[in-house]
Each structure stands twice: as C-alpha cells, then as structure tokens.
Amino acid sequence: MTRDEQLRKEAAEAVSEHKNTVVSDPYRLHYHMMPPVGLLNDPNGFIQWKGTYHLFYQWMPFKTGHGAKFWGHYSSTDLVHWKEEEIALAPSEWFEKNGCYSGSAIEHKERIYAFYTGNVKDEEGNRESYQCLAVSDDGLTFEKKGPVIEVPKGYTAHFRDPKVWEQGDRYYMVVGAQTEDLKGAVALFSSDNLTEWTHEGILAGGDKGRIKDFGYMFECPDLFSLDEQDVLIFSPQGLEAEGMKYQNVYQAGYVIGKFDPETFSFDHGEFEELDRGFDFYAPQTTVDAKGRRILFAWMSVPDQDEQAHPTVDYKWLHIMTLPRELTIVDHKVIQKPARELEELREGSGVIHQAQLNGETIFLPEINGKTIELMLEEIVIEKGWFEINIHGAARLVYSSEQQLVTLERKSYVDGTMERRQCQLNDLESLQVFVDISSIEVFINEGRETFSARFFPDPKNSEITFGSSHKCSFVAKKWDLKKVFS
C-alpha cells in the first residue's frame, strides 16, 4: 500500500469511527457545508468546471486541531445541494508531508489544474514551502506534478496560498507572503504554460503602496476583475484593533484598484474589511458560467479559541459560509446570498407587518432554528431597534449613533461580546439562521456579519424590540436540511 493509499484509508476509518458521534451533535447545521469529521478550514480550488461547482477545503480528519491537512471535496450543480466526494489531495509526498495547504484551480485544455502549497517541516520545526501542481481529467482524481515554484529571495518560508488566473495570453499567480523584514505582502508570478513561473516582484504590501507595513503576513490573496475594476482580496495577520475595525485575531478584506499586466503594477485604494462579524476568514472566489463572481469563506478565524467550541466534544469543528455573489457599488464590494439559495425555502413562507412602540414582541409565526428572515420597509422614528435570536445573539441598530451591532454570548466564558460598524440608515435586513450560525446581509449586502453562536438547543424564539415607534414588514421561510 502506498503512502497516499494509507492516508486515505486512515481518513476513511476516522470518518466511520466517529460518524455517529458527529451527527448526534445538536449544533450540527442543516444547510451549511461542514466536515464529515475533524477540522475544516480554508476553501480551496473553487471552480465551476463542465457545469459542476467544485469546492475543495482544508481538512484535518484525525482531530479538531491543525496539522498535515488534506484537500476535502464537495461538488454541486446548483450551489445548494452538495455531494461529498473522495479526498482530492493527501499529504503523501516529500514536498507536502506536513500538509497540502491552500490553493486554487483553473481550467486548462479541458482539465483542472490545481495549485496548492506543500508544507514541510523538519524535526526542529523549521519550515519549507513549495507551490505545487496537481492535474485532473475527471474533477475527482488528481495526478501530482510536484513543485513548480520555490520560495524566491526576499521572503520567509511563510509563503503560501497560490491563486491563479488567465488574463490576455498569459497566466498570473498571486501568493500570500511574508518578506524577510517580516512584513505582509502579495507576491506576483507570470507564466506562459502554467508550469514555468517567473517572479515579477511584490504586487502589494511589503514596503509598497497604501498597505505597506500592514501586518506581518498576508494569507489567501485573490485578484480578479469585477465591474470593470480590479479587486484584491487577502487576509492580513498582525493588525492592531482601531476602534470598531480589526476586532478579530486576524482579518479578511480587500482593496480596489487597477492591475496592469504589462508593468505588473497595482494602483489601489484603502483596505476595507469584507465582513463585520466574528467568524469570517480566507475567502476565495470564482467566476461561473453566468459571469457571476461567487465567494465562499471559512466561517471562523485562526487561533481564535477554537477548542472552546462545543462541537469539539462531538469530534468536528468549523463550517463554510453560504455562497455570496459579489458586485461593486459606489466603490464598495457588495455581497448578496447566491440567488440559488431561494431553493432552500420550504413553502411560500409567512409575512407579518409589525409595529412596535417602545416594547419587545414575539411573533409566533416568526421563529425557528433554520430560517431565512427578511425585514423590509423598516421605519425607525428614533432610538434603537433590535432582533434577539434564540437568546444568544442580538442584532441592534441605533438611529442616533448610526451604528449596527451584533452581539453574541461567548462560547468561551458566556459573556456578551460585540462587533460593530457605522451605517447611515437601516433599510433592509436578510438573516440566515442555521442551528449554530448566523449570516446577516444589511441594506442589500452593503454590510455583512457572520458568526457562530451556540444557544440552548431548545430555544427557537426570535423577538423584536425598540425604544420608540418602529415598523417593518417581516418575511420568514423555513429552510430545508441538505447536510447531516
């Protein structure tokens, strides 16, 4: 038995051994992507190929901690119903023995070319990293071609997460990096054939531009064109909190500008966080056959009290966000739930026109553990308006402060913690609740909040409150279960 076969066999045994424990967790979700066992993190290799969406993900099947990651694999024809596929990559070769780390995929000559980081550590913990290539004819099994890029001069071994795209008659790759003077950066490469790559220098970060000296490491870069502008998404590490900004251990966000493929330059604006919530990191996008730019992210953040999650006792950890469609409005990236998610709705739903007068109300038909809640025609005369979800999460808008706040009960110590952002006016809310997760889309996706939360499993109550007169139209749908 080869090393690759042995690792796959051990992973399958781990899934089988703990399956009953995993599915017995009261916090297991219904319509979010989860690992069959163990730990899930970064989305990888997101691509629509021959009519099917493929989303790979970082997977540790043997524990709820990090280690030598595999590439797990889900596929879907509609972004709603997902099939768990066989392992795509196992860390079996010398150039990846400590993990097949994050990367991307591109179609070339009707095949999938997957690029990923091979992680290698010696007995003293010294790291080496290689940007590697694996090729698939069927979207399921991959032939490893080995390293195509070694770390260039000027960077440390913290050099990972290749994202590849085609532009004009060439291919380009961005890699998350740390410079030798310990600054976060995005490295740029170009190629004529996807196997031989030329280092073109630092695209952003390091000592360059508006994000110079911006943390000590950039992870998971993704550069793409959107609405005739160029967007660079990346996840910087080492930022200090600034007021309401950068409150998580690490961040995920973007800059908008213009990439010149001839001079390899990128003139861009200021960094903006993509999501204002507690749990959002390592986003990755693809463009589909309809021309939409679609994003998935890991609904967690590294090094953020992972082992305190209640799901650890049930042998699994972490989930993906829902798929989101991206556009640019007023020089800002807008995120909306993929329209296919309407297929999750059961029946026609319920509609309720509500009026509050400095009170808290419970609407019996507006509750549930797995729902989509839409609030429109919101009128807040003054003061604040709130939604309390299952007694463990609270969304509040203050009209005087023009401030939106998401509070949740900490799964570490039970205290209430918050994330916030400024918002001129609250016009609409779209909220997806799924057992132990919440995703909030405000004003047609102008702001989003993503979070895990762990309410009493018996509590499905949702209440609405205000300090003064307030009115809104609430629409609610129960949502189908598509995962177990």
Coordinates of C-alpha atoms in Angstrom, one line a residue:
M1 CA 0.0 0.0 0.0
T2 CA 1.4 3.4 -1.0
R3 CA 1.6 6.3 1.5
D4 CA -1.2 8.0 -0.3
E5 CA -3.4 4.9 -0.1
Q6 CA -2.6 4.5 3.6
L7 CA -3.6 8.1 4.4
R8 CA -6.8 7.8 2.6
K9 CA -7.6 4.6 4.4
E10 CA -6.9 6.2 7.8
A11 CA -9.1 9.2 6.9
A12 CA -12.0 6.9 5.9
E13 CA -11.6 5.0 9.1
A14 CA -11.8 8.2 11.2
V15 CA -15.0 9.2 9.4
S16 CA -16.5 5.8 10.0
E17 CA -15.4 5.6 13.6
H18 CA -16.9 9.0 14.7
K19 CA -19.9 9.3 12.3
N20 CA -22.5 8.5 15.0
T21 CA -20.9 11.0 17.4
V22 CA -20.7 13.7 14.8
V23 CA -24.3 13.5 13.6
S24 CA -25.6 13.4 17.2
D25 CA -24.4 16.9 17.9
P26 CA -27.3 19.3 18.5
Y27 CA -25.3 22.1 16.9
R28 CA -24.8 20.3 13.6
L29 CA -26.1 22.5 10.8
H30 CA -28.7 21.9 8.1
Y31 CA -27.6 23.9 5.1
H32 CA -24.0 24.9 5.6
M33 CA -21.0 22.9 4.5
M34 CA -19.3 21.0 7.3
P35 CA -16.5 18.4 7.6
P36 CA -17.7 14.8 8.0
V37 CA -15.3 14.6 11.0
G38 CA -12.4 16.6 12.3
L39 CA -11.5 20.2 11.4
L40 CA -12.4 22.2 8.3
N41 CA -10.8 25.5 7.3
D42 CA -9.9 27.4 4.2
P43 CA -11.9 27.0 0.9
N44 CA -9.6 25.8 -1.8
G45 CA -9.8 25.3 -5.6
F46 CA -13.2 26.8 -6.0
I47 CA -14.2 26.4 -9.7
Q48 CA -17.2 25.6 -11.9
W49 CA -16.0 23.0 -14.4
K50 CA -18.1 21.4 -17.0
G51 CA -21.3 22.6 -15.4
T52 CA -20.4 21.4 -11.8
Y53 CA -19.2 23.6 -9.0
H54 CA -16.2 22.1 -7.1
L55 CA -15.3 23.4 -3.7
F56 CA -12.2 21.8 -2.0
Y57 CA -11.3 22.6 1.6
Q58 CA -8.6 22.3 4.1
W59 CA -9.3 19.2 6.1
M60 CA -7.8 17.5 9.2
P61 CA -9.8 14.2 9.6
F62 CA -7.9 12.9 12.7
K63 CA -8.6 15.6 15.2
T64 CA -10.2 19.0 15.8
G65 CA -6.8 20.7 15.7
H66 CA -4.5 21.7 12.9
G67 CA -1.8 19.5 11.3
A68 CA -1.0 17.9 8.0
K69 CA -4.0 18.9 6.0
F70 CA -5.8 17.1 3.2
W71 CA -8.0 18.6 0.5
G72 CA -11.5 17.5 1.2
H73 CA -14.0 17.9 -1.7
Y74 CA -17.7 18.8 -2.3
S75 CA -19.4 19.2 -5.6
S76 CA -22.7 20.7 -6.7
T77 CA -24.7 21.6 -9.8
D78 CA -26.7 24.3 -8.1
L79 CA -24.8 25.8 -5.1
V80 CA -27.4 24.3 -2.8
H81 CA -27.2 20.5 -2.8
W82 CA -23.6 19.3 -2.3
K83 CA -22.2 15.9 -2.7
E84 CA -19.2 14.7 -0.6
E85 CA -16.5 13.4 -2.9
E86 CA -13.4 11.4 -2.3
I87 CA -10.3 13.1 -0.9
A88 CA -8.7 15.2 -3.6
L89 CA -5.2 15.5 -2.1
A90 CA -3.5 13.7 0.7
P91 CA -0.1 14.9 2.2
S92 CA 1.8 11.8 1.0
E93 CA 4.8 13.2 -0.9
W94 CA 8.1 14.7 0.4
F95 CA 7.1 18.2 -0.8
E96 CA 3.8 18.2 1.1
K97 CA 4.5 15.8 4.0
N98 CA 3.2 18.3 6.6
G99 CA 0.2 19.4 4.7
C100 CA -1.4 20.1 1.3
Y101 CA -2.1 23.7 2.2
S102 CA -4.5 26.2 0.5
G103 CA -4.6 27.0 -3.2
S104 CA -6.8 27.4 -6.3
A105 CA -7.9 25.8 -9.5
I106 CA -8.1 26.8 -13.1
E107 CA -9.4 25.0 -16.3
H108 CA -6.8 24.4 -19.0
K109 CA -7.2 22.2 -22.0
E110 CA -10.4 20.8 -20.5
R111 CA -8.6 19.7 -17.4
I112 CA -8.5 21.1 -13.9
Y113 CA -5.1 22.4 -12.8
A114 CA -5.0 22.7 -9.1
F115 CA -2.2 24.8 -7.4
Y116 CA -1.5 24.4 -3.7
T117 CA 1.1 24.9 -1.1
G118 CA 3.2 21.9 0.0
N119 CA 4.1 22.4 3.7
V120 CA 7.3 20.8 5.0
K121 CA 8.8 21.0 8.5
D122 CA 11.9 19.4 9.9
E123 CA 12.3 17.9 13.4
E124 CA 13.2 21.4 14.8
G125 CA 10.0 22.9 13.3
N126 CA 11.9 24.8 10.5
R127 CA 9.5 25.3 7.6
E128 CA 9.9 24.9 3.8
S129 CA 7.1 25.7 1.4
Y130 CA 6.5 24.7 -2.2
Q131 CA 3.9 25.9 -4.7
C132 CA 2.7 22.6 -6.3
L133 CA 0.6 21.5 -9.2
A134 CA -1.9 18.6 -9.5
V135 CA -4.0 17.9 -12.6
S136 CA -7.3 16.2 -13.0
D137 CA -9.2 14.8 -16.1
D138 CA -12.4 14.0 -14.2
G139 CA -12.6 16.6 -11.4
L140 CA -12.2 13.9 -8.8
T141 CA -8.8 12.3 -9.0
F142 CA -5.6 14.3 -9.3
E143 CA -2.1 13.5 -10.6
K144 CA 0.5 15.3 -8.6
K145 CA 3.1 17.1 -10.8
G146 CA 5.2 18.3 -7.8
P147 CA 6.6 21.8 -7.1
V148 CA 6.5 24.5 -9.7
I149 CA 7.7 27.4 -7.5
E150 CA 10.2 27.5 -4.6
V151 CA 10.4 30.5 -2.3
P152 CA 12.2 33.4 -4.1
K153 CA 14.8 35.5 -2.4
G154 CA 13.4 38.2 -0.2
Y155 CA 10.7 36.2 1.5
T156 CA 10.5 33.9 4.5
A157 CA 9.1 30.3 4.3
H158 CA 5.7 31.8 5.2
F159 CA 4.8 31.8 1.5
R160 CA 1.5 30.1 0.6
D161 CA -2.0 30.0 -0.9
P162 CA -1.4 30.4 -4.7
K163 CA -4.4 31.9 -6.7
V164 CA -4.1 31.5 -10.5
W165 CA -6.0 33.2 -13.3
E166 CA -5.7 33.7 -17.1
Q167 CA -5.5 37.3 -18.5
G168 CA -4.9 38.0 -22.1
D169 CA -2.4 35.4 -23.4
R170 CA -0.7 34.8 -20.1
Y171 CA -1.3 33.2 -16.7
Y172 CA -0.8 35.0 -13.4
M173 CA -0.4 33.9 -9.8
V174 CA -0.6 35.7 -6.5
V175 CA 0.9 34.1 -3.4
G176 CA 0.4 35.2 0.2
A177 CA 3.8 36.0 1.7
Q178 CA 6.0 37.5 4.5
T179 CA 9.1 39.5 3.5
E180 CA 12.4 38.9 5.2
D181 CA 11.8 42.0 7.2
L182 CA 8.6 40.4 8.5
K183 CA 6.0 42.4 6.6
G184 CA 2.9 41.0 4.9
A185 CA 2.9 41.1 1.1
V186 CA 1.4 39.6 -2.0
A187 CA 3.9 38.1 -4.4
L188 CA 3.2 38.1 -8.2
F189 CA 4.2 35.5 -10.8
S190 CA 3.5 35.1 -14.5
S191 CA 3.7 32.1 -16.9
D192 CA 3.1 31.1 -20.5
N193 CA 2.3 27.5 -19.7
L194 CA 1.2 27.0 -16.0
T195 CA 4.3 25.0 -15.2
E196 CA 7.2 27.5 -15.6
W197 CA 6.7 30.7 -13.5
T198 CA 8.6 34.0 -13.3
H199 CA 8.6 36.0 -10.1
E200 CA 7.5 39.6 -11.0
G201 CA 8.0 41.1 -7.6
I202 CA 5.7 42.3 -4.8
L203 CA 2.2 43.3 -6.1
A204 CA 1.0 44.8 -2.8
G205 CA 2.2 45.2 0.8
G206 CA 5.8 44.9 2.0
D207 CA 7.2 48.4 1.5
K208 CA 4.8 49.3 -1.3
G209 CA 1.7 51.5 -1.6
R210 CA -1.2 52.0 0.8
I211 CA -0.9 48.7 2.6
K212 CA 2.8 48.8 3.3
D213 CA 3.8 47.8 6.9
F214 CA 0.2 46.3 7.1
G215 CA 0.7 43.4 9.4
Y216 CA 3.3 40.6 9.4
M217 CA 1.7 38.2 6.9
F218 CA -0.8 38.2 4.1
E219 CA -2.7 34.9 3.5
C220 CA -5.1 33.7 0.8
P221 CA -4.8 36.5 -1.8
D222 CA -7.3 36.6 -4.7
L223 CA -7.0 39.2 -7.5
F224 CA -9.9 39.5 -10.0
S225 CA -11.8 41.9 -12.2
L226 CA -15.3 43.0 -11.1
D227 CA -17.5 45.6 -12.7
E228 CA -14.5 47.0 -14.7
Q229 CA -12.3 47.4 -11.6
D230 CA -9.8 45.1 -10.1
V231 CA -10.2 43.7 -6.6
L232 CA -7.5 42.2 -4.4
I233 CA -8.9 40.1 -1.5
F234 CA -6.5 39.0 1.2
S235 CA -6.3 38.1 4.8
P236 CA -3.7 40.1 6.8
Q237 CA -2.3 39.0 10.1
G238 CA -0.9 41.2 12.8
L239 CA -3.2 44.3 12.6
E240 CA -3.9 46.2 15.8
A241 CA -7.6 47.0 16.5
E242 CA -8.6 50.5 15.5
G243 CA -12.0 51.5 17.1
M244 CA -14.6 49.1 15.6
K245 CA -12.1 47.8 13.0
Y246 CA -9.9 44.8 13.1
Q247 CA -11.5 43.3 16.2
N248 CA -10.8 39.6 15.4
V249 CA -7.5 37.9 15.8
Y250 CA -6.9 38.1 12.1
Q251 CA -8.8 39.9 9.3
A252 CA -10.2 39.4 5.8
G253 CA -10.8 42.2 3.4
Y254 CA -10.0 43.9 0.1
V255 CA -8.6 46.8 -1.8
I256 CA -9.9 48.1 -5.2
G257 CA -7.7 49.4 -7.9
K258 CA -6.3 48.7 -11.4
F259 CA -3.9 45.9 -12.2
D260 CA -1.5 46.5 -15.2
P261 CA -0.5 43.0 -16.5
E262 CA 2.3 44.6 -18.6
T263 CA 4.1 46.5 -15.8
F264 CA 2.9 44.1 -13.0
S265 CA 1.8 47.1 -11.0
F266 CA -1.4 47.6 -9.0
D267 CA -2.6 51.0 -8.0
H268 CA -5.2 50.7 -5.4
G269 CA -7.2 52.3 -2.6
E270 CA -7.5 51.7 1.1
F271 CA -8.2 48.3 2.8
E272 CA -11.8 47.5 3.7
E273 CA -13.0 44.6 5.8
L274 CA -15.3 42.2 3.9
D275 CA -17.3 41.1 6.9
R276 CA -18.0 42.8 10.2
G277 CA -18.8 39.7 12.2
F278 CA -16.9 37.3 14.5
D279 CA -16.2 34.4 12.0
F280 CA -15.0 35.1 8.5
Y281 CA -11.6 34.3 7.0
A282 CA -9.7 33.1 4.0
P283 CA -12.3 33.9 1.4
Q284 CA -11.9 32.6 -2.2
T285 CA -13.9 33.5 -5.3
T286 CA -14.5 32.1 -8.8
V287 CA -16.4 33.3 -11.8
D288 CA -19.1 30.9 -13.1
A289 CA -20.7 30.3 -16.5
K290 CA -23.2 33.1 -15.8
G291 CA -20.4 35.6 -15.3
R292 CA -21.0 36.0 -11.6
R293 CA -18.2 36.4 -9.1
I294 CA -19.1 34.0 -6.3
L295 CA -17.4 33.8 -2.9
F296 CA -17.1 31.3 -0.1
A297 CA -15.2 31.9 3.2
W298 CA -14.3 29.9 6.2
M299 CA -16.7 30.8 9.0
S300 CA -14.1 31.1 11.7
V301 CA -10.7 32.8 12.3
P302 CA -7.4 31.0 13.1
D303 CA -6.1 31.0 16.6
Q304 CA -9.5 32.2 18.0
D305 CA -10.4 29.9 20.9
E306 CA -11.1 27.0 18.5
Q307 CA -11.0 24.3 21.1
A308 CA -13.7 26.1 23.2
H309 CA -16.3 25.3 20.5
P310 CA -19.0 22.9 21.9
T311 CA -18.7 20.9 18.7
V312 CA -15.2 19.7 19.6
D313 CA -16.8 17.2 22.0
Y314 CA -18.6 15.7 19.0
K315 CA -15.4 15.3 17.0
W316 CA -15.9 18.1 14.4
L317 CA -15.1 21.8 14.0
H318 CA -16.0 24.7 11.7
I319 CA -18.1 25.4 8.6
M320 CA -18.2 27.4 5.4
T321 CA -20.3 30.5 4.8
L322 CA -23.1 30.4 2.3
P323 CA -22.1 31.3 -1.3
R324 CA -22.2 35.0 -2.0
E325 CA -22.5 37.0 -5.2
L326 CA -20.2 40.0 -5.5
T327 CA -20.7 43.3 -7.2
I328 CA -19.2 46.8 -6.7
V329 CA -21.5 49.8 -5.9
D330 CA -20.1 53.2 -5.0
H331 CA -16.5 51.8 -4.9
K332 CA -17.5 49.2 -2.3
V333 CA -17.8 45.4 -2.7
I334 CA -21.4 44.3 -2.1
Q335 CA -22.2 40.7 -1.0
K336 CA -25.6 39.1 -1.6
P337 CA -26.6 35.5 -0.9
A338 CA -26.4 33.5 -4.1
R339 CA -29.9 33.6 -5.7
E340 CA -30.0 29.7 -5.9
L341 CA -30.4 29.7 -2.1
E342 CA -34.0 30.5 -2.6
E343 CA -34.4 26.8 -3.4
L344 CA -33.8 26.1 0.3
R345 CA -37.2 27.7 1.1
E346 CA -40.0 25.5 2.2
G347 CA -43.4 26.7 1.0
S348 CA -44.4 30.3 0.5
G349 CA -43.3 31.4 3.9
V350 CA -45.1 33.9 6.1
I351 CA -45.5 37.6 6.1
H352 CA -46.2 39.9 9.0
Q353 CA -46.5 43.6 9.2
A354 CA -45.3 44.7 12.6
Q355 CA -45.5 47.9 14.6
L356 CA -43.6 48.5 17.9
N357 CA -43.9 51.3 20.4
G358 CA -41.0 51.0 22.8
E359 CA -41.7 47.4 23.5
T360 CA -40.5 43.8 22.9
I361 CA -42.8 41.5 21.0
F362 CA -42.8 37.8 20.0
L363 CA -44.4 36.9 16.7
P364 CA -45.3 33.1 17.0
E365 CA -45.1 32.6 13.2
I366 CA -41.6 34.2 13.0
N367 CA -39.3 31.8 14.8
G368 CA -37.3 28.6 14.1
K369 CA -33.8 27.1 14.2
T370 CA -33.2 27.0 10.4
I371 CA -34.8 30.0 8.7
E372 CA -34.4 32.9 6.4
L373 CA -35.7 36.2 7.8
M374 CA -36.2 39.2 5.6
L375 CA -37.1 42.6 7.0
E376 CA -38.2 45.4 4.7
E377 CA -39.9 48.8 4.8
I378 CA -38.1 49.5 8.1
V379 CA -39.0 52.8 9.8
I380 CA -37.3 53.7 13.0
E381 CA -38.5 57.1 14.2
K382 CA -35.8 57.4 16.8
G383 CA -33.8 55.4 19.3
W384 CA -32.9 51.8 18.7
F385 CA -34.3 48.6 17.1
E386 CA -33.3 45.1 17.9
I387 CA -33.7 41.4 17.0
N388 CA -32.9 38.8 19.6
I389 CA -32.2 35.3 18.2
H390 CA -32.6 32.3 20.5
G391 CA -31.5 34.3 23.5
A392 CA -27.9 34.0 22.3
A393 CA -27.4 36.6 19.5
R394 CA -28.7 40.2 19.3
L395 CA -28.7 42.5 16.3
V396 CA -29.2 46.2 17.2
Y397 CA -29.4 49.4 15.2
S398 CA -29.1 52.8 16.8
S399 CA -30.6 55.5 14.7
E400 CA -28.9 58.3 16.7
Q401 CA -25.4 56.8 16.6
Q402 CA -26.0 55.3 13.1
L403 CA -24.5 52.1 14.4
V404 CA -25.2 48.5 13.9
T405 CA -24.1 45.9 16.5
L406 CA -24.1 42.2 16.5
E407 CA -23.8 40.7 20.0
R408 CA -23.5 37.1 20.9
K409 CA -23.0 35.0 24.0
S410 CA -19.3 34.0 24.1
Y411 CA -18.8 30.2 23.8
V412 CA -15.7 30.7 25.9
D413 CA -17.0 32.3 29.1
G414 CA -20.7 33.1 28.5
T415 CA -20.3 36.9 28.5
M416 CA -21.7 39.0 25.7
E417 CA -19.3 40.2 23.1
R418 CA -19.9 42.5 20.1
R419 CA -18.9 43.5 16.6
Q420 CA -20.0 46.8 15.1
C421 CA -19.9 49.2 12.1
Q422 CA -21.3 52.5 11.1
L423 CA -24.5 52.5 9.0
N424 CA -26.3 55.7 7.9
D425 CA -29.7 54.1 7.7
L426 CA -31.2 50.7 8.2
E427 CA -33.3 49.9 5.1
S428 CA -33.4 46.1 4.9
L429 CA -32.1 43.0 6.7
Q430 CA -31.7 39.5 5.4
V431 CA -30.8 37.0 8.1
F432 CA -29.9 33.3 7.7
V433 CA -30.1 31.3 10.9
D434 CA -28.9 27.7 10.8
I435 CA -28.8 25.9 14.2
S436 CA -25.5 27.4 15.4
S437 CA -24.7 30.1 12.7
I438 CA -26.0 33.4 11.7
E439 CA -25.3 35.4 8.5
V440 CA -26.7 38.9 8.2
F441 CA -26.9 40.9 5.0
I442 CA -27.7 44.6 5.6
N443 CA -29.1 47.0 3.0
E444 CA -28.9 44.6 0.1
G445 CA -25.5 43.3 1.1
R446 CA -23.7 46.6 1.7
E447 CA -22.6 45.3 5.1
T448 CA -22.5 41.7 6.3
F449 CA -22.0 40.0 9.7
S450 CA -21.1 36.3 10.0
A451 CA -20.9 34.4 13.3
R452 CA -21.2 31.1 15.0
F453 CA -23.3 31.0 18.1
F454 CA -24.5 28.3 20.5
P455 CA -27.9 28.9 22.0
D456 CA -29.9 26.5 24.2
P457 CA -30.8 23.8 21.6
K458 CA -34.5 24.0 22.8
N459 CA -34.7 27.8 22.2
S460 CA -36.1 28.7 18.8
E461 CA -37.6 32.0 19.8
I462 CA -37.0 35.3 18.0
T463 CA -38.1 38.6 19.5
F464 CA -38.2 42.2 18.2
G465 CA -37.8 45.3 20.3
S466 CA -37.5 49.0 20.1
S467 CA -37.0 52.0 22.3
H468 CA -39.6 54.1 20.4
K469 CA -42.0 53.8 17.5
C470 CA -40.8 51.4 14.8
S471 CA -42.5 49.4 11.9
F472 CA -41.3 46.8 9.4
V473 CA -42.6 44.0 7.2
A474 CA -41.1 40.6 8.1
K475 CA -41.0 37.7 5.8
K476 CA -39.8 34.3 7.0
W477 CA -39.1 30.9 5.4
D478 CA -38.2 27.6 7.0
L479 CA -35.2 26.2 5.2
K480 CA -34.5 22.6 4.1
K481 CA -31.9 20.3 5.5
V482 CA -29.3 19.4 2.9
F483 CA -26.4 18.3 5.1
S484 CA -26.1 15.9 8.0

